[in-house]
Structures are given as C-alpha cells and as structure tokens.
Amino acid sequence: MKAKWPKILLEVFSLLVFVLFISPILLITINSAKSSREILLNPLSLPENWGKIWENFISIWNNPSIDYRGSFLSSVIITVLSLTLISLFSSLAAWGLVRYKSKTSNVIFYLFVASMVIPFQVVMYPLISWFRTLSVNITQPLFSVSLLRSYPGLILAYIGFGMGLSVFMFHGFLKGVPLEIEEAAEIDGANKFQTFFYVVMPIMKPIYMTIIILNGIWIWNDYLLPIQLLGVGNDIQTLPIALSNFAGSYTKQWDMILSSSLMIMIPIIIVFLLAQKQILKGMVDGAIK
C-alpha cells in the first residue's frame, strides 16, 4: 500500500495542475455566454442562455467597425508566411551549422542561442527606428514598400525573433541524423539542395510540427509587436488588435472581449490537438538527439 502513495500523490498533483491550466479557458467560455452586466455581477456562475455565445460570435463577425473578417485574414497571412519562412530558414541554417562544423559555425550557433534570452521590450524602440530608417534609405527607392504598417515589416520581425529557438531545436535534432544518409543521396547524384529537401526535410517532420506550433501560438496571439509595427487605425490589423477595440477609455464590452478571445483561441487549440503527437515527439527527439 505504501508503494502506491507516490503514484496517488502524483496523480492528484497532475489533476490540480490540469485544473489550474484549464480554469481560464472554462471561465472565458462560461462568461462568453453572458451579458456584460452578468459578468460583472457574478463571473463564476453558469450562464442562463448558452446560445448567447453564438449570438456574440455572429455579432463580432459582422461588426463593420471592428472588421473582424479582415483581421482574421491578416492574422492568417502573417502567421502562415512567418511560419513558412521561419521553418525554412532556421532548418537550413541549423543544417549548415551541424554539417559544416568550424569555430565560426559554433560562434554563429551561440549567437542564435543568445538571442533567445533578449526580450522584445529591450529592442522594441531601436527596432522601430531602424525599420523607419531602412524603409526610407533602402526599401522605398527600390520597392516603394515601407517596413512599417505593412506585412513585409511585421513578417521580417517575426522571422528575426523566431529564428533563435527554431535553430536551437533543429540543431539538436539534426545532430542525431546519421551523415551516411546524406552521403548515400549524394552518391546517387543528388546535389546539396536535393539532399536537404528530399532526404533531410522528411526526416525532420516531427520537429517541423513542433516549431510551427510553438511559433504559431506566439505569432497568432501576439499583441505588442503588431501594435508597434502596424499601429492603430491601419487597414492591416491582427486579431489581438481587433479585440482591443472593444476596450475603450471609459467602457469595456466584457461580453464581446471574452467572446472575441474565445474565437481567437479556437483555431490554435484545434491545430494543437491535431498535431500534439508530432509536437511531443519533436520536442523529445530534439532534446535527446
């Protein structure tokens, strides 16, 4: 009987942790089916009409002043393009750093790792100033596209901030991939890029899924970087910026805020549930190898 106590305590602890993490989602779901008055009076009570969730969803989706549809499309474009480029560039960089070892490659790898500990708030204003200077001196004469208040600037920023963790995880995974597999492909006549895209990339599928989910959650839910680079009142706005429109200086539409938060959460939760097996496998493989 004594041998079972550690297992029982572990299960109880796991249950408490589960309740701790699931409670915010439950509170948001419950209060999404209430009016603002009901939320303020009793936020922990169950709603009288669960159908109000769908009414709030429809109201938010069709609200012309918020333009939730355009914000959803902008978030999808920014997230998909950012994840595609982060995954491609970071995997290529990690592959080069693993296969072509030298003092220079070690320094570059440690610089990628060091960038993971630099918070965005430290470089926020220098980044905006640099983007403004770069737009005027380089981008405008060539492409007439500014890096501020546009898709390219925000996507470029996400690539820069997402490369550190991605290169680190790809690097750990690729160290466990036998070099003989790539040598066999080159003997068969494949060049370097064919070896990477047709041999190495399929092997890295679990770690790709992990990188996509981890960065995807961050990019999809991020508010600070888009509000700094896109600003307020821009034709391009992400979902978190659209959500903030429900919070005014004197009044806050709590029913709309919570319903909008739930709408933002649903897509990323669905993707996470569908890919959780690949995520766990990628994280374990990346750590062990």
Coordinates of C-alpha atoms in Angstrom, one line a residue, residues 39-187:
I39 CA -20.2 39.1 -15.9
L40 CA -19.6 41.9 -13.6
L41 CA -22.2 40.8 -11.0
N42 CA -21.2 37.1 -10.9
P43 CA -18.4 35.9 -13.2
L44 CA -18.3 32.4 -11.6
S45 CA -21.9 31.5 -12.2
L46 CA -23.2 29.4 -15.1
P47 CA -24.9 31.3 -17.9
E48 CA -28.7 31.1 -18.3
N49 CA -28.5 31.0 -22.1
W50 CA -25.6 29.2 -23.7
G51 CA -26.9 30.2 -27.1
K52 CA -25.6 33.8 -26.4
I53 CA -22.1 32.5 -27.3
W54 CA -23.2 32.1 -31.0
E55 CA -25.1 35.4 -30.9
N56 CA -21.9 37.1 -29.7
F57 CA -19.8 35.3 -32.4
I58 CA -22.2 36.4 -35.1
S59 CA -22.2 40.0 -33.8
I60 CA -18.4 40.2 -33.7
W61 CA -18.0 38.6 -37.1
N62 CA -20.5 41.0 -38.8
N63 CA -19.4 44.2 -36.9
P64 CA -18.2 46.6 -39.6
S65 CA -16.5 48.9 -37.2
I66 CA -14.2 46.1 -35.9
D67 CA -13.6 44.4 -39.3
Y68 CA -13.1 41.1 -37.7
R69 CA -13.1 39.3 -41.0
G70 CA -10.2 41.4 -42.4
S71 CA -8.3 41.0 -39.1
F72 CA -8.8 37.2 -39.3
L73 CA -7.4 37.2 -42.9
S74 CA -4.5 39.4 -41.9
S75 CA -3.6 37.1 -39.0
V76 CA -3.7 34.1 -41.2
I77 CA -1.5 35.7 -43.9
I78 CA 1.0 36.9 -41.3
T79 CA 1.1 33.6 -39.3
V80 CA 1.3 31.3 -42.4
L81 CA 4.0 33.3 -44.2
S82 CA 6.0 33.9 -41.0
L83 CA 5.9 30.2 -40.0
T84 CA 6.8 29.1 -43.5
L85 CA 9.9 31.3 -43.7
I86 CA 11.0 30.7 -40.1
S87 CA 10.8 26.9 -40.6
L88 CA 12.7 27.0 -43.9
F89 CA 15.4 29.5 -43.0
S90 CA 16.0 28.0 -39.5
S91 CA 16.2 24.4 -40.7
L92 CA 18.6 25.4 -43.5
A93 CA 20.7 27.4 -41.0
A94 CA 20.8 24.6 -38.5
W95 CA 21.7 22.0 -41.2
G96 CA 24.6 24.1 -42.3
L97 CA 25.8 24.7 -38.8
V98 CA 25.7 20.9 -38.0
R99 CA 27.2 19.6 -41.2
Y100 CA 29.9 22.2 -41.6
K101 CA 31.5 22.4 -38.1
S102 CA 34.1 25.1 -37.5
K103 CA 34.8 27.8 -34.9
T104 CA 32.8 30.3 -37.0
S105 CA 29.7 27.9 -37.0
N106 CA 30.0 27.5 -33.3
V107 CA 30.0 31.2 -32.7
I108 CA 27.0 31.7 -35.0
F109 CA 25.1 29.0 -33.2
Y110 CA 25.8 30.5 -29.8
L111 CA 24.7 33.9 -31.2
F112 CA 21.4 32.3 -32.1
V113 CA 21.1 30.8 -28.7
A114 CA 21.9 34.1 -27.0
S115 CA 19.2 35.8 -29.0
M116 CA 16.6 33.7 -27.2
V117 CA 17.2 35.5 -23.9
I118 CA 16.8 39.0 -25.2
P119 CA 13.3 40.2 -24.5
F120 CA 11.5 42.1 -27.2
Q121 CA 10.9 45.1 -24.9
V122 CA 14.7 45.8 -24.9
V123 CA 14.9 46.2 -28.7
M124 CA 11.4 47.5 -29.3
Y125 CA 12.1 51.2 -30.0
P126 CA 15.5 50.6 -31.7
L127 CA 13.8 48.1 -34.0
I128 CA 11.1 50.6 -35.0
S129 CA 13.7 53.4 -35.5
W130 CA 15.9 51.0 -37.6
F131 CA 12.9 49.9 -39.7
R132 CA 11.9 53.5 -40.4
T133 CA 15.5 54.3 -41.5
L134 CA 15.7 51.2 -43.6
S135 CA 12.4 52.0 -45.3
V136 CA 13.4 55.5 -46.3
N137 CA 17.0 54.7 -47.4
I138 CA 16.7 51.3 -48.9
T139 CA 13.2 49.9 -49.4
Q140 CA 11.4 52.9 -50.7
P141 CA 13.8 53.7 -53.6
L142 CA 13.7 50.1 -54.7
F143 CA 10.2 48.7 -54.0
S144 CA 8.1 51.5 -52.7
V145 CA 7.2 49.3 -49.7
S146 CA 7.6 50.5 -46.1
L147 CA 8.6 48.1 -43.4
L148 CA 6.3 50.0 -41.0
R149 CA 2.5 49.5 -41.2
S150 CA 2.8 46.7 -43.7
Y151 CA 3.0 42.9 -44.0
P152 CA 6.7 42.6 -45.0
G153 CA 8.0 44.5 -42.0
L154 CA 6.0 42.5 -39.4
I155 CA 6.9 39.2 -41.1
L156 CA 10.6 40.1 -41.2
A157 CA 10.4 41.0 -37.5
Y158 CA 8.8 37.6 -36.7
I159 CA 11.5 35.8 -38.7
G160 CA 14.2 37.6 -36.7
F161 CA 12.7 36.9 -33.3
G162 CA 11.7 33.3 -34.1
M163 CA 15.0 32.1 -35.6
G164 CA 16.8 31.7 -32.2
L165 CA 14.6 28.9 -30.7
S166 CA 13.9 27.3 -34.1
V167 CA 17.6 27.0 -35.0
F168 CA 18.4 25.6 -31.5
M169 CA 15.7 22.9 -31.8
F170 CA 16.6 22.0 -35.4
H171 CA 20.3 21.9 -34.4
G172 CA 19.7 19.4 -31.6
F173 CA 17.6 17.2 -33.8
L174 CA 20.0 17.2 -36.8
K175 CA 22.9 16.1 -34.6
G176 CA 21.2 12.7 -34.3
V177 CA 20.6 12.3 -38.0
P178 CA 23.3 10.0 -39.5
L179 CA 25.6 11.7 -42.0
E180 CA 25.7 8.4 -44.0
I181 CA 22.1 9.0 -45.2
E182 CA 23.1 12.3 -46.9
E183 CA 26.3 10.8 -48.3
A184 CA 24.3 7.9 -49.9
A185 CA 22.0 10.5 -51.5
E186 CA 25.0 12.4 -52.9
I187 CA 26.5 9.2 -54.3

